[in-house]
């Protein structure tokens, strides 16, 4: 599992998303209910109206308090409703509505500067001016947190008393009006600063909330990954123990059969069971290793033009018995990593053949047009048992098999499609599935077409079974000298026993230094070099020295973790690369080629003498 780096705290309004969220929160705070404050403001306004009704005019005071009652009812009983969820367009509309409502509210209060103004009494003018300025200070902290709305409200609240005071007021009132102008500018600045601090606090709170959510999400993802890892290893442990147990039991049966002198047929059946258990164990370990390599991204992608028709025909031939048909345009060239693509298709074909007891599998390719250019749609269609809709996502999980709850290893381990899922993600493609119980399945994906004029790269190498069978039919010459450099005593003993059974003469050493010091290199016909050896020289370094000292020597590198880099190196140097556990047939083919090479070298001087 690839860890996700923890995000660093960002400033409150560093991005458009943060800014949008802050503006939404400011608007929500601005329209929240303020019932007790609203009631207290209304009672104070009633007191002001009563005072000026007594001192100035009952009619004008009643008009003003009627306006105050109307806007108070509007604000208290008909609050603004906000859209949920917010969008940029609905936010702007809600801000305009809030600004308009706030302006109406404060304009009603500001009209006191006109309706309650007495041009004949300077003391009442001064009192009214002080009351309106007090309303301004109150409004700056209660009417809204949205800066444009608050600044407009302050202007509409002070503008009437300032204009009337300068026009009709006494000198002292004119001075108060001038002070009101300064107060307006000061309040604008104060409101802007307060709003900035509020937005910063909201931004910090949102950032803290986001970090907390990310931490919780990371914790949940970690717990889920841990659970998945435990499930993976539990299933791997279960499936690994089955062939190991079978090998142990069959080995004991074979020992007892040999002790009791059992017939050859019984012994052969036991040996066959041992071989099947070994094959199951090797298949599972290879799949587990492949999953590990994919998740570790050990093998980098090398996109190139891939000819689809030869690749699909080769996979169909490998499936054997005419089970797989191919329908592909001969000029289909895709742009992808050839090795990974072949592994995806091989697993899909193997899965289709395995779960199609009757009928055939079709590999179909057709061209598609996309906005980004041409593409090839590749599908693997089968007429097998099919997959129910509720299980279609699950089949890509590790160790998941539909219709195999008993975990019959003859039907695989449930890792093929899990490997496909990982490889597809590595390649950047999406594998789709259409299926229904009893009607077969269709797995498909799209590949971008290769650029115009591109030439198909060589297809990934695959084992040639026909050539293998032909090689295996040739006998090994007794007395073939083979160097075996292997530090694992059990493996060395097993190789030695098999080579002696073939009447080959093994020369066994535990380290490269020991082999170079003691072995008669000129008398050797082939060398088997384990890559991981004790000491300063590993198997690759040993192979290089052996090749320098005897260029005609057939050399094979042996390791459990043969990767593509090692295979390329071996191909460049003319070596063989055998992955542990080495199959006897592979080893025999390698020795046969060494024998053929030796015979050709022996015949060369004779031919030269004959021509001379």
mmCIF file of C-alpha atoms in Angstrom, residues 153-434:
data_model
loop_
_atom_site.group_PDB
_atom_site.id
_atom_site.type_symbol
_atom_site.label_atom_id
_atom_site.label_comp_id
_atom_site.label_asym_id
_atom_site.label_seq_id
_atom_site.Cartn_x
_atom_site.Cartn_y
_atom_site.Cartn_z
ATOM 1 C CA UNK A 153 -26.235 49.158 5.988
ATOM 2 C CA UNK A 154 -23.990 51.586 7.892
ATOM 3 C CA UNK A 155 -24.149 54.065 5.000
ATOM 4 C CA UNK A 156 -27.971 53.916 4.797
ATOM 5 C CA UNK A 157 -28.242 54.249 8.584
ATOM 6 C CA UNK A 158 -26.042 57.371 8.866
ATOM 7 C CA UNK A 159 -26.695 59.072 5.529
ATOM 8 C CA UNK A 160 -30.168 60.522 6.422
ATOM 9 C CA UNK A 161 -29.074 62.132 9.702
ATOM 10 C CA UNK A 162 -25.842 63.434 8.073
ATOM 11 C CA UNK A 163 -27.679 65.009 5.101
ATOM 12 C CA UNK A 164 -30.486 66.512 7.224
ATOM 13 C CA UNK A 165 -28.050 67.684 9.895
ATOM 14 C CA UNK A 166 -25.867 69.511 7.370
ATOM 15 C CA UNK A 167 -28.919 70.980 5.602
ATOM 16 C CA UNK A 168 -31.307 71.903 8.426
ATOM 17 C CA UNK A 169 -29.402 71.378 11.636
ATOM 18 C CA UNK A 170 -27.988 73.831 14.112
ATOM 19 C CA UNK A 171 -24.221 74.468 14.080
ATOM 20 C CA UNK A 172 -23.659 71.857 16.761
ATOM 21 C CA UNK A 173 -25.689 69.374 14.713
ATOM 22 C CA UNK A 174 -23.667 70.230 11.619
ATOM 23 C CA UNK A 175 -20.544 69.386 13.587
ATOM 24 C CA UNK A 176 -22.125 66.101 14.641
ATOM 25 C CA UNK A 177 -22.964 65.391 10.974
ATOM 26 C CA UNK A 178 -19.313 65.931 10.030
ATOM 27 C CA UNK A 179 -18.352 63.543 12.808
ATOM 28 C CA UNK A 180 -20.900 61.121 11.313
ATOM 29 C CA UNK A 181 -19.036 61.231 7.995
ATOM 30 C CA UNK A 182 -15.808 60.332 9.776
ATOM 31 C CA UNK A 183 -17.658 57.651 11.731
ATOM 32 C CA UNK A 184 -18.913 56.146 8.450
ATOM 33 C CA UNK A 185 -15.369 55.887 7.067
ATOM 34 C CA UNK A 186 -14.064 54.458 10.340
ATOM 35 C CA UNK A 187 -16.880 51.900 10.516
ATOM 36 C CA UNK A 188 -16.240 50.825 6.925
ATOM 37 C CA UNK A 189 -12.631 50.107 7.810
ATOM 38 C CA UNK A 190 -13.588 48.416 11.094
ATOM 39 C CA UNK A 191 -16.127 46.185 9.354
ATOM 40 C CA UNK A 192 -13.611 45.196 6.672
ATOM 41 C CA UNK A 193 -10.992 44.312 9.304
ATOM 42 C CA UNK A 194 -13.487 42.382 11.399
ATOM 43 C CA UNK A 195 -14.654 40.446 8.314
ATOM 44 C CA UNK A 196 -11.067 39.625 7.373
ATOM 45 C CA UNK A 197 -10.361 38.237 10.840
ATOM 46 C CA UNK A 198 -13.610 36.288 10.771
ATOM 47 C CA UNK A 199 -12.754 34.768 7.392
ATOM 48 C CA UNK A 200 -9.304 33.818 8.645
ATOM 49 C CA UNK A 201 -10.842 32.112 11.693
ATOM 50 C CA UNK A 202 -13.358 30.305 9.512
ATOM 51 C CA UNK A 203 -10.567 29.263 7.151
ATOM 52 C CA UNK A 204 -8.509 27.904 10.026
ATOM 53 C CA UNK A 205 -11.512 26.050 11.372
ATOM 54 C CA UNK A 206 -12.318 24.584 7.956
ATOM 55 C CA UNK A 207 -8.694 23.615 7.466
ATOM 56 C CA UNK A 208 -8.610 21.963 10.869
ATOM 57 C CA UNK A 209 -11.822 20.128 10.033
ATOM 58 C CA UNK A 210 -10.400 19.026 6.696
ATOM 59 C CA UNK A 211 -7.202 17.814 8.315
ATOM 60 C CA UNK A 212 -9.217 15.926 10.901
ATOM 61 C CA UNK A 213 -11.329 14.346 8.161
ATOM 62 C CA UNK A 214 -8.218 13.436 6.208
ATOM 63 C CA UNK A 215 -6.658 11.913 9.298
ATOM 64 C CA UNK A 216 -9.818 9.903 9.972
ATOM 65 C CA UNK A 217 -10.016 8.851 6.331
ATOM 66 C CA UNK A 218 -6.360 7.830 6.441
ATOM 67 C CA UNK A 219 -6.991 5.868 9.616
ATOM 68 C CA UNK A 220 -9.993 4.126 8.078
ATOM 69 C CA UNK A 221 -8.020 3.390 4.913
ATOM 70 C CA UNK A 222 -5.157 2.035 6.995
ATOM 71 C CA UNK A 223 -7.525 -0.174 8.982
ATOM 72 C CA UNK A 224 -9.141 -1.395 5.777
ATOM 73 C CA UNK A 225 -5.749 -2.034 4.185
ATOM 74 C CA UNK A 226 -4.677 -3.909 7.304
ATOM 75 C CA UNK A 227 -7.832 -6.019 7.175
ATOM 76 C CA UNK A 228 -7.294 -6.686 3.465
ATOM 77 C CA UNK A 229 -3.658 -7.569 4.099
ATOM 78 C CA UNK A 230 -4.656 -9.959 6.882
ATOM 79 C CA UNK A 231 -7.275 -11.535 4.612
ATOM 80 C CA UNK A 232 -4.702 -11.817 1.813
ATOM 81 C CA UNK A 233 -2.098 -13.522 3.965
ATOM 82 C CA UNK A 234 -4.684 -15.764 5.618
ATOM 83 C CA UNK A 235 -5.883 -16.946 2.215
ATOM 84 C CA UNK A 236 -2.291 -17.296 0.960
ATOM 85 C CA UNK A 237 -1.369 -19.265 4.069
ATOM 86 C CA UNK A 238 -4.353 -21.574 3.526
ATOM 87 C CA UNK A 239 -3.590 -22.202 -0.136
ATOM 88 C CA UNK A 240 0.150 -22.596 0.451
ATOM 89 C CA UNK A 241 -0.328 -25.156 3.196
ATOM 90 C CA UNK A 242 -2.499 -27.404 1.033
ATOM 91 C CA UNK A 243 0.168 -28.394 -1.532
ATOM 92 C CA UNK A 244 2.838 -28.425 1.185
ATOM 93 C CA UNK A 245 0.706 -30.851 3.167
ATOM 94 C CA UNK A 246 0.062 -32.935 0.047
ATOM 95 C CA UNK A 247 3.808 -33.074 -0.707
ATOM 96 C CA UNK A 248 4.582 -34.176 2.860
ATOM 97 C CA UNK A 249 1.917 -36.893 2.873
ATOM 98 C CA UNK A 250 2.798 -38.171 -0.591
ATOM 99 C CA UNK A 251 6.501 -38.238 0.316
ATOM 100 C CA UNK A 252 5.666 -40.410 3.321
ATOM 101 C CA UNK A 253 3.501 -42.672 1.124
ATOM 102 C CA UNK A 254 6.356 -42.968 -1.368
ATOM 103 C CA UNK A 255 8.811 -43.855 1.406
ATOM 104 C CA UNK A 256 6.531 -46.585 2.706
ATOM 105 C CA UNK A 257 5.889 -47.887 -0.819
ATOM 106 C CA UNK A 258 9.608 -48.146 -1.451
ATOM 107 C CA UNK A 259 10.148 -49.870 1.916
ATOM 108 C CA UNK A 260 7.387 -52.363 1.193
ATOM 109 C CA UNK A 261 8.414 -52.982 -2.409
ATOM 110 C CA UNK A 262 5.181 -51.675 -3.914
ATOM 111 C CA UNK A 263 4.521 -52.091 -7.608
ATOM 112 C CA UNK A 264 5.717 -49.624 -10.210
ATOM 113 C CA UNK A 265 2.191 -48.400 -10.978
ATOM 114 C CA UNK A 266 1.517 -47.446 -7.349
ATOM 115 C CA UNK A 267 4.855 -45.655 -7.134
ATOM 116 C CA UNK A 268 4.153 -43.775 -10.378
ATOM 117 C CA UNK A 269 0.752 -42.640 -9.081
ATOM 118 C CA UNK A 270 2.401 -41.294 -5.944
ATOM 119 C CA UNK A 271 5.099 -39.547 -7.966
ATOM 120 C CA UNK A 272 2.365 -38.020 -10.166
ATOM 121 C CA UNK A 273 0.568 -36.725 -7.100
ATOM 122 C CA UNK A 274 3.831 -35.228 -5.843
ATOM 123 C CA UNK A 275 4.375 -33.512 -9.198
ATOM 124 C CA UNK A 276 0.839 -32.047 -9.219
ATOM 125 C CA UNK A 277 1.246 -30.722 -5.686
ATOM 126 C CA UNK A 278 4.594 -29.198 -6.626
ATOM 127 C CA UNK A 279 3.044 -27.553 -9.700
ATOM 128 C CA UNK A 280 0.220 -26.097 -7.592
ATOM 129 C CA UNK A 281 2.727 -24.739 -5.086
ATOM 130 C CA UNK A 282 4.890 -23.260 -7.824
ATOM 131 C CA UNK A 283 1.893 -21.668 -9.564
ATOM 132 C CA UNK A 284 0.744 -19.994 -6.363
ATOM 133 C CA UNK A 285 4.210 -18.720 -5.427
ATOM 134 C CA UNK A 286 4.676 -17.331 -8.953
ATOM 135 C CA UNK A 287 1.355 -15.467 -8.714
ATOM 136 C CA UNK A 288 2.185 -14.101 -5.274
ATOM 137 C CA UNK A 289 5.571 -12.940 -6.559
ATOM 138 C CA UNK A 290 3.912 -11.289 -9.569
ATOM 139 C CA UNK A 291 1.474 -9.417 -7.308
ATOM 140 C CA UNK A 292 4.374 -8.218 -5.178
ATOM 141 C CA UNK A 293 6.307 -7.012 -8.218
ATOM 142 C CA UNK A 294 3.285 -5.153 -9.614
ATOM 143 C CA UNK A 295 2.522 -3.392 -6.325
ATOM 144 C CA UNK A 296 6.181 -2.482 -5.863
ATOM 145 C CA UNK A 297 6.303 -1.177 -9.477
ATOM 146 C CA UNK A 298 9.577 -3.060 -9.975
ATOM 147 C CA UNK A 299 9.112 -3.410 -13.730
ATOM 148 C CA UNK A 300 8.846 0.035 -15.395
ATOM 149 C CA UNK A 301 6.453 0.451 -18.308
ATOM 150 C CA UNK A 302 7.984 0.643 -21.776
ATOM 151 C CA UNK A 303 5.159 1.707 -24.108
ATOM 152 C CA UNK A 304 5.607 0.730 -27.729
ATOM 153 C CA UNK A 305 3.532 -0.250 -30.742
ATOM 154 C CA UNK A 306 2.126 -3.760 -30.228
ATOM 155 C CA UNK A 307 0.720 -5.862 -33.044
ATOM 156 C CA UNK A 308 -2.421 -7.359 -31.532
ATOM 157 C CA UNK A 309 -3.145 -10.087 -34.094
ATOM 158 C CA UNK A 310 0.129 -12.071 -33.632
ATOM 159 C CA UNK A 311 -0.111 -11.724 -29.874
ATOM 160 C CA UNK A 312 -3.699 -13.002 -29.735
ATOM 161 C CA UNK A 313 -2.983 -15.885 -32.129
ATOM 162 C CA UNK A 314 -0.011 -16.919 -29.997
ATOM 163 C CA UNK A 315 -2.167 -16.911 -26.848
ATOM 164 C CA UNK A 316 -4.822 -18.940 -28.657
ATOM 165 C CA UNK A 317 -2.196 -21.489 -29.716
ATOM 166 C CA UNK A 318 -0.873 -21.713 -26.190
ATOM 167 C CA UNK A 319 -4.403 -22.492 -24.905
ATOM 168 C CA UNK A 320 -4.374 -25.590 -27.144
ATOM 169 C CA UNK A 321 -7.072 -27.906 -28.504
ATOM 170 C CA UNK A 322 -8.644 -25.169 -30.642
ATOM 171 C CA UNK A 323 -10.431 -23.782 -27.600
ATOM 172 C CA UNK A 324 -9.719 -20.126 -28.427
ATOM 173 C CA UNK A 325 -10.709 -18.327 -31.637
ATOM 174 C CA UNK A 326 -9.318 -14.958 -32.743
ATOM 175 C CA UNK A 327 -11.103 -12.194 -34.621
ATOM 176 C CA UNK A 328 -8.693 -9.306 -35.072
ATOM 177 C CA UNK A 329 -7.858 -6.928 -37.946
ATOM 178 C CA UNK A 330 -4.354 -7.790 -39.182
ATOM 179 C CA UNK A 331 -3.310 -4.142 -39.038
ATOM 180 C CA UNK A 332 -4.362 -3.590 -35.399
ATOM 181 C CA UNK A 333 -1.468 -1.753 -33.736
ATOM 182 C CA UNK A 334 -1.941 -0.618 -30.122
ATOM 183 C CA UNK A 335 0.255 1.616 -27.985
ATOM 184 C CA UNK A 336 1.016 -0.142 -24.688
ATOM 185 C CA UNK A 337 3.626 -2.020 -22.689
ATOM 186 C CA UNK A 338 3.925 -5.331 -24.522
ATOM 187 C CA UNK A 339 4.927 -7.451 -21.531
ATOM 188 C CA UNK A 340 2.214 -6.181 -19.186
ATOM 189 C CA UNK A 341 -0.430 -6.343 -21.932
ATOM 190 C CA UNK A 342 0.444 -9.960 -22.632
ATOM 191 C CA UNK A 343 0.139 -10.798 -18.935
ATOM 192 C CA UNK A 344 -3.314 -9.172 -18.807
ATOM 193 C CA UNK A 345 -4.531 -11.091 -21.845
ATOM 194 C CA UNK A 346 -2.939 -14.379 -20.735
ATOM 195 C CA UNK A 347 -4.709 -14.211 -17.375
ATOM 196 C CA UNK A 348 -8.049 -13.324 -18.999
ATOM 197 C CA UNK A 349 -7.719 -16.173 -21.505
ATOM 198 C CA UNK A 350 -6.717 -18.633 -18.792
ATOM 199 C CA UNK A 351 -9.702 -17.542 -16.680
ATOM 200 C CA UNK A 352 -12.090 -17.868 -19.642
ATOM 201 C CA UNK A 353 -10.843 -21.343 -20.600
ATOM 202 C CA UNK A 354 -10.900 -22.541 -16.992
ATOM 203 C CA UNK A 355 -14.549 -21.589 -16.439
ATOM 204 C CA UNK A 356 -15.824 -22.655 -19.861
ATOM 205 C CA UNK A 357 -16.149 -26.447 -19.620
ATOM 206 C CA UNK A 358 -17.905 -26.577 -23.011
ATOM 207 C CA UNK A 359 -17.750 -24.238 -25.959
ATOM 208 C CA UNK A 360 -15.046 -21.900 -27.118
ATOM 209 C CA UNK A 361 -13.450 -18.632 -26.126
ATOM 210 C CA UNK A 362 -13.298 -15.717 -28.569
ATOM 211 C CA UNK A 363 -10.621 -13.030 -28.625
ATOM 212 C CA UNK A 364 -12.166 -10.110 -30.510
ATOM 213 C CA UNK A 365 -10.684 -6.743 -31.479
ATOM 214 C CA UNK A 366 -12.492 -3.877 -33.178
ATOM 215 C CA UNK A 367 -11.636 -0.269 -33.865
ATOM 216 C CA UNK A 368 -13.188 2.599 -31.910
ATOM 217 C CA UNK A 369 -13.124 6.354 -32.493
ATOM 218 C CA UNK A 370 -12.564 8.597 -29.505
ATOM 219 C CA UNK A 371 -12.098 12.320 -28.967
ATOM 220 C CA UNK A 372 -8.462 11.613 -28.185
ATOM 221 C CA UNK A 373 -8.000 9.581 -31.375
ATOM 222 C CA UNK A 374 -8.347 6.000 -32.564
ATOM 223 C CA UNK A 375 -8.521 3.141 -30.103
ATOM 224 C CA UNK A 376 -8.817 -0.635 -30.158
ATOM 225 C CA UNK A 377 -11.466 -2.428 -28.113
ATOM 226 C CA UNK A 378 -10.142 -5.825 -26.972
ATOM 227 C CA UNK A 379 -12.607 -8.372 -25.582
ATOM 228 C CA UNK A 380 -12.276 -11.898 -24.194
ATOM 229 C CA UNK A 381 -15.659 -13.601 -24.623
ATOM 230 C CA UNK A 382 -16.595 -16.988 -23.242
ATOM 231 C CA UNK A 383 -19.741 -19.105 -23.051
ATOM 232 C CA UNK A 384 -18.970 -20.429 -19.582
ATOM 233 C CA UNK A 385 -20.765 -20.459 -16.253
ATOM 234 C CA UNK A 386 -21.163 -16.670 -16.070
ATOM 235 C CA UNK A 387 -21.091 -14.376 -13.064
ATOM 236 C CA UNK A 388 -24.023 -12.888 -11.161
ATOM 237 C CA UNK A 389 -24.292 -9.088 -11.058
ATOM 238 C CA UNK A 390 -23.687 -8.876 -7.311
ATOM 239 C CA UNK A 391 -20.432 -10.861 -7.642
ATOM 240 C CA UNK A 392 -18.940 -9.124 -10.683
ATOM 241 C CA UNK A 393 -16.953 -6.569 -8.704
ATOM 242 C CA UNK A 394 -15.805 -9.196 -6.235
ATOM 243 C CA UNK A 395 -14.166 -11.456 -8.819
ATOM 244 C CA UNK A 396 -11.292 -8.964 -9.128
ATOM 245 C CA UNK A 397 -10.458 -9.354 -5.419
ATOM 246 C CA UNK A 398 -7.599 -11.500 -4.147
ATOM 247 C CA UNK A 399 -8.304 -15.224 -3.710
ATOM 248 C CA UNK A 400 -11.880 -14.723 -4.893
ATOM 249 C CA UNK A 401 -13.464 -17.486 -6.944
ATOM 250 C CA UNK A 402 -17.109 -17.801 -7.902
ATOM 251 C CA UNK A 403 -18.465 -21.303 -7.499
ATOM 252 C CA UNK A 404 -15.378 -22.646 -5.739
ATOM 253 C CA UNK A 405 -16.099 -22.160 -2.046
ATOM 254 C CA UNK A 406 -14.381 -25.469 -1.320
ATOM 255 C CA UNK A 407 -11.083 -23.923 -2.575
ATOM 256 C CA UNK A 408 -10.346 -26.698 -5.073
ATOM 257 C CA UNK A 409 -6.818 -25.846 -6.195
ATOM 258 C CA UNK A 410 -7.363 -27.653 -9.492
ATOM 259 C CA UNK A 411 -9.427 -24.605 -10.451
ATOM 260 C CA UNK A 412 -6.726 -22.124 -9.518
ATOM 261 C CA UNK A 413 -6.266 -19.814 -6.568
ATOM 262 C CA UNK A 414 -8.440 -16.839 -7.480
ATOM 263 C CA UNK A 415 -5.494 -14.556 -8.214
ATOM 264 C CA UNK A 416 -5.642 -14.308 -12.008
ATOM 265 C CA UNK A 417 -8.224 -11.513 -12.130
ATOM 266 C CA UNK A 418 -6.614 -9.836 -9.129
ATOM 267 C CA UNK A 419 -3.398 -9.670 -11.163
ATOM 268 C CA UNK A 420 -5.398 -8.320 -14.115
ATOM 269 C CA UNK A 421 -6.835 -5.566 -11.903
ATOM 270 C CA UNK A 422 -3.382 -4.512 -10.713
ATOM 271 C CA UNK A 423 -1.811 -4.663 -14.177
ATOM 272 C CA UNK A 424 -4.708 -2.691 -15.681
ATOM 273 C CA UNK A 425 -4.253 0.041 -13.082
ATOM 274 C CA UNK A 426 -0.511 0.008 -13.854
ATOM 275 C CA UNK A 427 -1.255 0.399 -17.585
ATOM 276 C CA UNK A 428 -3.935 3.029 -17.035
ATOM 277 C CA UNK A 429 -6.750 0.985 -18.597
ATOM 278 C CA UNK A 430 -10.107 -0.077 -17.193
ATOM 279 C CA UNK A 431 -11.254 -3.682 -17.526
ATOM 280 C CA UNK A 432 -15.035 -3.953 -17.855
ATOM 281 C CA UNK A 433 -17.175 -7.034 -17.327
ATOM 282 C CA UNK A 434 -20.534 -8.042 -18.794
#
